[in-house]
Short mmCIF file of C-alpha atoms in Angstrom, two decimals:
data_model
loop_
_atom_site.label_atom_id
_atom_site.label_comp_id
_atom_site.label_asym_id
_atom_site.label_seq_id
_atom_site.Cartn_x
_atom_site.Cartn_y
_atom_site.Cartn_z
CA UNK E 13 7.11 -7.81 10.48
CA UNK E 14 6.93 -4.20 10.39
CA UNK E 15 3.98 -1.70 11.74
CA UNK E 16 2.47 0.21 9.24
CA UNK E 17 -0.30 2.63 10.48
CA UNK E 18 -2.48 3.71 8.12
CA UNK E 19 -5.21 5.47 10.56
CA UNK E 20 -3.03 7.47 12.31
CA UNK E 21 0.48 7.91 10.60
CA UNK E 22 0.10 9.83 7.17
CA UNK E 23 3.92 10.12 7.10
CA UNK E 24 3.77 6.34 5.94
CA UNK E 25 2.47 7.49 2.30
CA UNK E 26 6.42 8.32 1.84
CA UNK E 27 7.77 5.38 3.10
CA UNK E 28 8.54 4.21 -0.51
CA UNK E 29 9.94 1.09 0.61
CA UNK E 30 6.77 -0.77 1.73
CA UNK E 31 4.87 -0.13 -1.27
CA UNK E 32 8.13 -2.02 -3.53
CA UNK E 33 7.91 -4.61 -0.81
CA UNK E 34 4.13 -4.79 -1.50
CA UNK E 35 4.96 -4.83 -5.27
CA UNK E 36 7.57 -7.54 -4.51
CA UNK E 37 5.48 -9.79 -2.46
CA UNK E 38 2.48 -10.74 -5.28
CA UNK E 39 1.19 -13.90 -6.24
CA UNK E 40 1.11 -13.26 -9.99
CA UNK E 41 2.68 -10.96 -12.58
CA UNK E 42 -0.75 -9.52 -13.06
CA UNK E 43 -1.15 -8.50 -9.37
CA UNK E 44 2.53 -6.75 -9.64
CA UNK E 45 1.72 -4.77 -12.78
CA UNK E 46 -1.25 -3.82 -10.84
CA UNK E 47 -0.04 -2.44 -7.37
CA UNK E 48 2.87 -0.73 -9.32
CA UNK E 49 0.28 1.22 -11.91
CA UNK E 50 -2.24 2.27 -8.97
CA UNK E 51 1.07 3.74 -7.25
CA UNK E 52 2.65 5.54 -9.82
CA UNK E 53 -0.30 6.74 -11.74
CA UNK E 54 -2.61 7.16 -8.46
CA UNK E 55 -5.39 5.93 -10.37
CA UNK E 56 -8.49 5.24 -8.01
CA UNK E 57 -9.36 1.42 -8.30
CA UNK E 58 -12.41 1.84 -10.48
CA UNK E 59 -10.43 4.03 -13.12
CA UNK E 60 -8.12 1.47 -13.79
CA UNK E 61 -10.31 -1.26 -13.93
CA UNK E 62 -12.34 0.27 -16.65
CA UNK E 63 -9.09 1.26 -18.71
CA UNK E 64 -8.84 -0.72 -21.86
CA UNK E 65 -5.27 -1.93 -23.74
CA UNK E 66 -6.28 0.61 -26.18
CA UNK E 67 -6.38 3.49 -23.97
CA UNK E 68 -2.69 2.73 -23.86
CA UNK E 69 -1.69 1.15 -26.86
CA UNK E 70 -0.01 3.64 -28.86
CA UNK E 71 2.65 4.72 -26.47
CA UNK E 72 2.55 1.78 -24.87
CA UNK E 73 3.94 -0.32 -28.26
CA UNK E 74 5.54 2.74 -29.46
CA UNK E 75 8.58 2.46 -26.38
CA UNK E 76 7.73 5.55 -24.65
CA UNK E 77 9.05 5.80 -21.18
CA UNK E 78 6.06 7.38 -18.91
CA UNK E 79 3.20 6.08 -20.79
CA UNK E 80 0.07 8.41 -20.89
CA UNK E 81 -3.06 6.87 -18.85
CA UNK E 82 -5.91 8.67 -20.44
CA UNK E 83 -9.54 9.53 -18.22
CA UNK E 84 -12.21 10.36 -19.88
CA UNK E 85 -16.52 10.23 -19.03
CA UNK E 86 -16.86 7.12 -21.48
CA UNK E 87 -14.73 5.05 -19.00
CA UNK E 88 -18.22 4.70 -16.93
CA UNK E 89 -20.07 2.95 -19.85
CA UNK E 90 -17.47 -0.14 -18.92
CA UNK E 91 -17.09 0.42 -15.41
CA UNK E 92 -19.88 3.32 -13.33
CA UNK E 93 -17.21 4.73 -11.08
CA UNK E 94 -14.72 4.85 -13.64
CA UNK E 95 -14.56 8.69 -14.14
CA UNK E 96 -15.17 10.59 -10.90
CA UNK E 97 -17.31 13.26 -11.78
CA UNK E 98 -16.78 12.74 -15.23
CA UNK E 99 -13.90 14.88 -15.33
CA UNK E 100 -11.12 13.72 -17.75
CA UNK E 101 -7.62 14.37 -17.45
CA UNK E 102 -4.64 12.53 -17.66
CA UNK E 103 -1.55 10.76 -15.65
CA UNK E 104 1.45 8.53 -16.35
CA UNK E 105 2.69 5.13 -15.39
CA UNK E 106 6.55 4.81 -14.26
CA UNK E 107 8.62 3.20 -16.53
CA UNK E 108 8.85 0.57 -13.68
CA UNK E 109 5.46 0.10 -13.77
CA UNK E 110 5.46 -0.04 -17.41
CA UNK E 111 8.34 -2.58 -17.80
CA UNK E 112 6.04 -5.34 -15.20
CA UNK E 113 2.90 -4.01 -17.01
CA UNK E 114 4.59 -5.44 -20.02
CA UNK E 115 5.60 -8.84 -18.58
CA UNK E 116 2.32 -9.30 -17.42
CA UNK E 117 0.35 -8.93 -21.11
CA UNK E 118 3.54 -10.88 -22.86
CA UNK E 119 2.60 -13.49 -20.07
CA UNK E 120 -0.65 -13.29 -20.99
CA UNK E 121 -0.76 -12.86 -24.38
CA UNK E 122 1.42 -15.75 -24.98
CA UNK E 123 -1.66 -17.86 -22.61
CA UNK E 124 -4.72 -15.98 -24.70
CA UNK E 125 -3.58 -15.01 -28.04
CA UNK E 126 -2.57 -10.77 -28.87
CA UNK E 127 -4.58 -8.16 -26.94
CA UNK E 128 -6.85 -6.01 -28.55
CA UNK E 129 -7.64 -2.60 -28.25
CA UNK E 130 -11.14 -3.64 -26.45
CA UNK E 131 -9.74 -5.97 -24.14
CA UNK E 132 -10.14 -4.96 -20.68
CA UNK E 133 -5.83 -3.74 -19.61
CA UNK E 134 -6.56 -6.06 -16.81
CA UNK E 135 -8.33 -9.11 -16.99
CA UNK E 136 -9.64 -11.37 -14.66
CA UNK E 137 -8.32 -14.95 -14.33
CA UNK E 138 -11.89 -16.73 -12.75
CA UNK E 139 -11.49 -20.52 -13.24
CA UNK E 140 -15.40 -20.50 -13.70
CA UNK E 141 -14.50 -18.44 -17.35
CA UNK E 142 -14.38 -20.25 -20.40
CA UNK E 143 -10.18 -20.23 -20.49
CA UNK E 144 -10.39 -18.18 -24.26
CA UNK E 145 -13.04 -15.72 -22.75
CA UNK E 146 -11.20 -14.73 -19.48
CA UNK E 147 -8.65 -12.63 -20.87
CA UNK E 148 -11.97 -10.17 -22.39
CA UNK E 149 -13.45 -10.27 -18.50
CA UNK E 150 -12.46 -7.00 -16.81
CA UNK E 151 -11.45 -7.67 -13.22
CA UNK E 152 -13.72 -5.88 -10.43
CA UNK E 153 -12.59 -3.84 -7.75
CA UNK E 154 -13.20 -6.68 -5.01
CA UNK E 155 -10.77 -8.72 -6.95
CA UNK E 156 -7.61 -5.80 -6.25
CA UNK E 157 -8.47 -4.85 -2.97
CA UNK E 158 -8.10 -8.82 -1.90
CA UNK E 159 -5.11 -8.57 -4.50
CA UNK E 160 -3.69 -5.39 -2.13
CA UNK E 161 -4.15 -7.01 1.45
CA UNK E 162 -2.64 -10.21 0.53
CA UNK E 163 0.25 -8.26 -1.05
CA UNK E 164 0.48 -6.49 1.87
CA UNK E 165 0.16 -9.40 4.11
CA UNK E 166 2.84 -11.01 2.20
CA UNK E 167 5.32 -8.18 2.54
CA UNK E 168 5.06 -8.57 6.26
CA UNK E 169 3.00 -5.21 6.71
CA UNK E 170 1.40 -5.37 10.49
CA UNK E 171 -1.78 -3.96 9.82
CA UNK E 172 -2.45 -5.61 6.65
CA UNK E 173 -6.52 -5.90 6.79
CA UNK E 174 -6.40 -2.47 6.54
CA UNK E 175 -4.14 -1.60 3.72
CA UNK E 176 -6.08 -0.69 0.83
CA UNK E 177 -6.15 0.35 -3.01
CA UNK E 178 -6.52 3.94 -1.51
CA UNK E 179 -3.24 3.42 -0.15
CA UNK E 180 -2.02 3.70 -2.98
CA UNK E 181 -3.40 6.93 -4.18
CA UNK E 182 -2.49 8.31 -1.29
CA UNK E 183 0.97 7.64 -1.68
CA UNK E 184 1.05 8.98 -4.68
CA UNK E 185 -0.32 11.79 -3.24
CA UNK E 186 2.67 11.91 -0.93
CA UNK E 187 5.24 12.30 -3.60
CA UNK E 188 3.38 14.98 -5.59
CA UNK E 189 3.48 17.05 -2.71
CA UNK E 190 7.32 16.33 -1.68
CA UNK E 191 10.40 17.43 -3.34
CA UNK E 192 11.28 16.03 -6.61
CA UNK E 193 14.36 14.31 -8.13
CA UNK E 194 15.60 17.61 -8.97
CA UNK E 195 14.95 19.36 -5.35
CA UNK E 196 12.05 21.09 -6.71
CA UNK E 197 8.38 21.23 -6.55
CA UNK E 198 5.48 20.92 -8.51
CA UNK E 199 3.20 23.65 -8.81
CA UNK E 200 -0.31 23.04 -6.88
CA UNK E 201 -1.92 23.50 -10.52
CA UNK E 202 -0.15 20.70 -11.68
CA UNK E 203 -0.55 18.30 -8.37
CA UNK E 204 -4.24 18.74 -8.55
CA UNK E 205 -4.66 17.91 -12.25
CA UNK E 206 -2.47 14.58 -11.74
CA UNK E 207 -4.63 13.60 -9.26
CA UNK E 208 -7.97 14.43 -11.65
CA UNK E 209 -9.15 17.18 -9.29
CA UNK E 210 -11.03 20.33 -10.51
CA UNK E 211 -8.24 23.79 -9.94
CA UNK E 212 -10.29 26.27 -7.60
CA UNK E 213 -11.88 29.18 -8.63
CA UNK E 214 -10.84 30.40 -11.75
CA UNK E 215 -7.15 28.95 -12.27
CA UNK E 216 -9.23 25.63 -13.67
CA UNK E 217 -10.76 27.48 -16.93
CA UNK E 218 -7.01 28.74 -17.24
CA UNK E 219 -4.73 25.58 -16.64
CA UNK E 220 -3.65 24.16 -19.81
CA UNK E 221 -4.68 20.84 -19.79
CA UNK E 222 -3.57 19.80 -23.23
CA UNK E 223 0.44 20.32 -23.09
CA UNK E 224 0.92 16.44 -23.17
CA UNK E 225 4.57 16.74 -22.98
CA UNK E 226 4.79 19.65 -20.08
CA UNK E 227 2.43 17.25 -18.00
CA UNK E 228 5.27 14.12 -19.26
CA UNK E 229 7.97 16.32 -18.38
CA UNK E 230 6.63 17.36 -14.61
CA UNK E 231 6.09 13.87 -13.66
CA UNK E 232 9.37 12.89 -14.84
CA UNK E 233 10.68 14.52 -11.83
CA UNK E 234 8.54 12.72 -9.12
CA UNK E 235 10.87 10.79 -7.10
CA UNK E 236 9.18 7.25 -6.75
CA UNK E 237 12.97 6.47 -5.04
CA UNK E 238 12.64 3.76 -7.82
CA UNK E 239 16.26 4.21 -9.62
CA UNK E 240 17.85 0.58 -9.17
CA UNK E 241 14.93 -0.70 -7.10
CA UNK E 242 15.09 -5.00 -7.60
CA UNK E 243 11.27 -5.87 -7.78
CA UNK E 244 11.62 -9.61 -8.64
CA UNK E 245 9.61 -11.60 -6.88
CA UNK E 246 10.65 -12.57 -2.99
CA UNK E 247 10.61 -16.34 -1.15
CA UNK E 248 8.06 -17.84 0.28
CA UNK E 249 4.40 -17.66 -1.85
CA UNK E 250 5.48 -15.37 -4.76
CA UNK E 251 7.33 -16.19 -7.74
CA UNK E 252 10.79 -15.71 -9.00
CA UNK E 253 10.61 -13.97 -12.31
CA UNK E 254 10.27 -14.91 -14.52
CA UNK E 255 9.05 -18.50 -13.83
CA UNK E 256 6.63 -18.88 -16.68
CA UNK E 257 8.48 -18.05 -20.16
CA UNK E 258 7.53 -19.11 -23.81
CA UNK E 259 9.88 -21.54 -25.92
CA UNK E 260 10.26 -22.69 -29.61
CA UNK E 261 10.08 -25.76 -30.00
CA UNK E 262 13.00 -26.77 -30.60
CA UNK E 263 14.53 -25.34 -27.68
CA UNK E 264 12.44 -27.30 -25.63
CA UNK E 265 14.37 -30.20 -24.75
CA UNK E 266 16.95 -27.72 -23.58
CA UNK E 267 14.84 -26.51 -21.15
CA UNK E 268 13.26 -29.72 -19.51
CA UNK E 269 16.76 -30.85 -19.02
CA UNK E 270 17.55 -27.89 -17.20
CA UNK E 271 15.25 -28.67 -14.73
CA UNK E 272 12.34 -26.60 -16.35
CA UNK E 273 9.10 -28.09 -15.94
CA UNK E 274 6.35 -27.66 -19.35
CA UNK E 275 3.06 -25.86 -18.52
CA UNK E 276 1.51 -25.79 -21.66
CA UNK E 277 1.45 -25.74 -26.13
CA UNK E 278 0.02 -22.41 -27.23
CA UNK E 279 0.01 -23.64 -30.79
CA UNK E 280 2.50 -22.53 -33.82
CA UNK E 281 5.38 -24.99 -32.40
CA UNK E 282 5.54 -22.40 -29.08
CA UNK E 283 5.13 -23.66 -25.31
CA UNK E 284 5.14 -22.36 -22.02
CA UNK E 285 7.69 -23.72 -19.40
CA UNK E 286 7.58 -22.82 -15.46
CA UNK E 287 9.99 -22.70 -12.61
CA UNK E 288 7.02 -23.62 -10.58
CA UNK E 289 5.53 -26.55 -9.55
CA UNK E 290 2.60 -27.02 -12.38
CA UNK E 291 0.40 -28.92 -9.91
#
């Protein structure tokens, strides 16, 4: 178990390595898409809980590799913190949090039925839901920060009661300020907006907010120290990915021979399979 002091030891926000381990160590494929998007868009909690799949969608579907994660004032209709000062701006997600934000909605589209644009981008999995309404609950921010601690109690951080979603953001924080990929820097302009601050004094009426694809290319270069990073899941309480997948039906058979255990039908001939122990 390693220490990892929070309080007193900012340098920890570029320890890189903890936060994958944090990733690693989840107890579901929603909690991993979840830690890895706080992290690499440094979202606060409350902003990504009130994003919707449609905030996303279009990029999302249409294979781009750093995904635009719109903020905007009506985020606070859904949830009240959701837009800091109702300032709007926009970050990215990291292809790597991208590719585990996409195993999670397959996962859970292939459970629910196909996400729409309303649906909440995270949902909330409450047993005490009707099963075909959970997947329109949006998950609170109690829900992540028990999701964060027991991620980070998994990963074998020492001071895990006091890791929180804020982490996060502050890590993120970290690697706009440090050198990127290419040895370079971003501008402060450009470090403030990603992290949905107002620019003092004047430079804010003069940034340009709306280059989409400057903003795309700048974040490009943050070094998340990502590049061959193995996320899949550890031993002990998390999974092994993937250990839920969707079969046809007539592959079936296949499967349960090979040791594969069934879940559940979703309908259409399709069912769900696990590595897991379904009890």
């Amino acid at each position: 178990m390693f220490r990892l002091d929070i309080r007193r030891d900012p340098s920890i926000f570029r320890e890189r390595k903890k936060f994958t381990g944090m990733a690693r160590f989840t107890e579901s494929l929603r909690d991993r898409a979840i830690i890895l998007f706080l992290w690499t868009t440094g979202l606060r909690v409350s902003t990504a809980m009130g994003l919707n799949y449609g905030d996303i969608q279009e990029e999302f579907e249409g294979g781009e590799e750093f995904v635009k994660v719109p903020v905007y004032p009506e985020m606070k209709k859904r949830v009240l913190d959701a837009c800091k000062g109702k300032i709007p701006y926009y970050t990215f997600a990291h292809p790597h949090a991208v590719r585990h934000l996409r195993i999670y909605l397959r996962r859970r589209e292939a459970k629910y039925g196909p996400m729409k644009q309303d649906y909440p981008l995270f949902h909330s999995d409450w047993h005490h839901w009707e099963r075909e309404e959970r997947t329109k609950k949006r998950l609170n921010r109690r829900s992540v920060q028990r999701t964060v601690k027991e991620s980070a109690k998994l990963a074998g951080i020492e001071e895990w009661e006091s890791v929180t979603p804020h982490c996060l953001r502050k890590a993120f924080k970290s690697i706009l300020r440090a050198p990127t990929k290419d040895g370079g820097r971003l501008d402060e302009g450009t470090q403030e907006f990603f992290m949905g601050h107002i620019l003092p004094g004047t430079q804010d009426e003069y940034y340009d907010k709306d280059n989409v694809e400057f903003h795309r290319e700048e974040y490009s270069k943050l070094d998340f120290s990502l590049d061959g990073e193995n996320l899949e899941f550890g031993s002990g309480r998390g999974e092994e990915e993937p250990s839920d997948i969707l079969v046809e039906e007539d592959e079936l058979s296949d499967y349960l021979e090979q040791g594969w255990k069934f879940l559940e039908k979703i309908g259409d001939g399709k069912y769900i399979v696990t590595k897991r122990d379904p009890s």
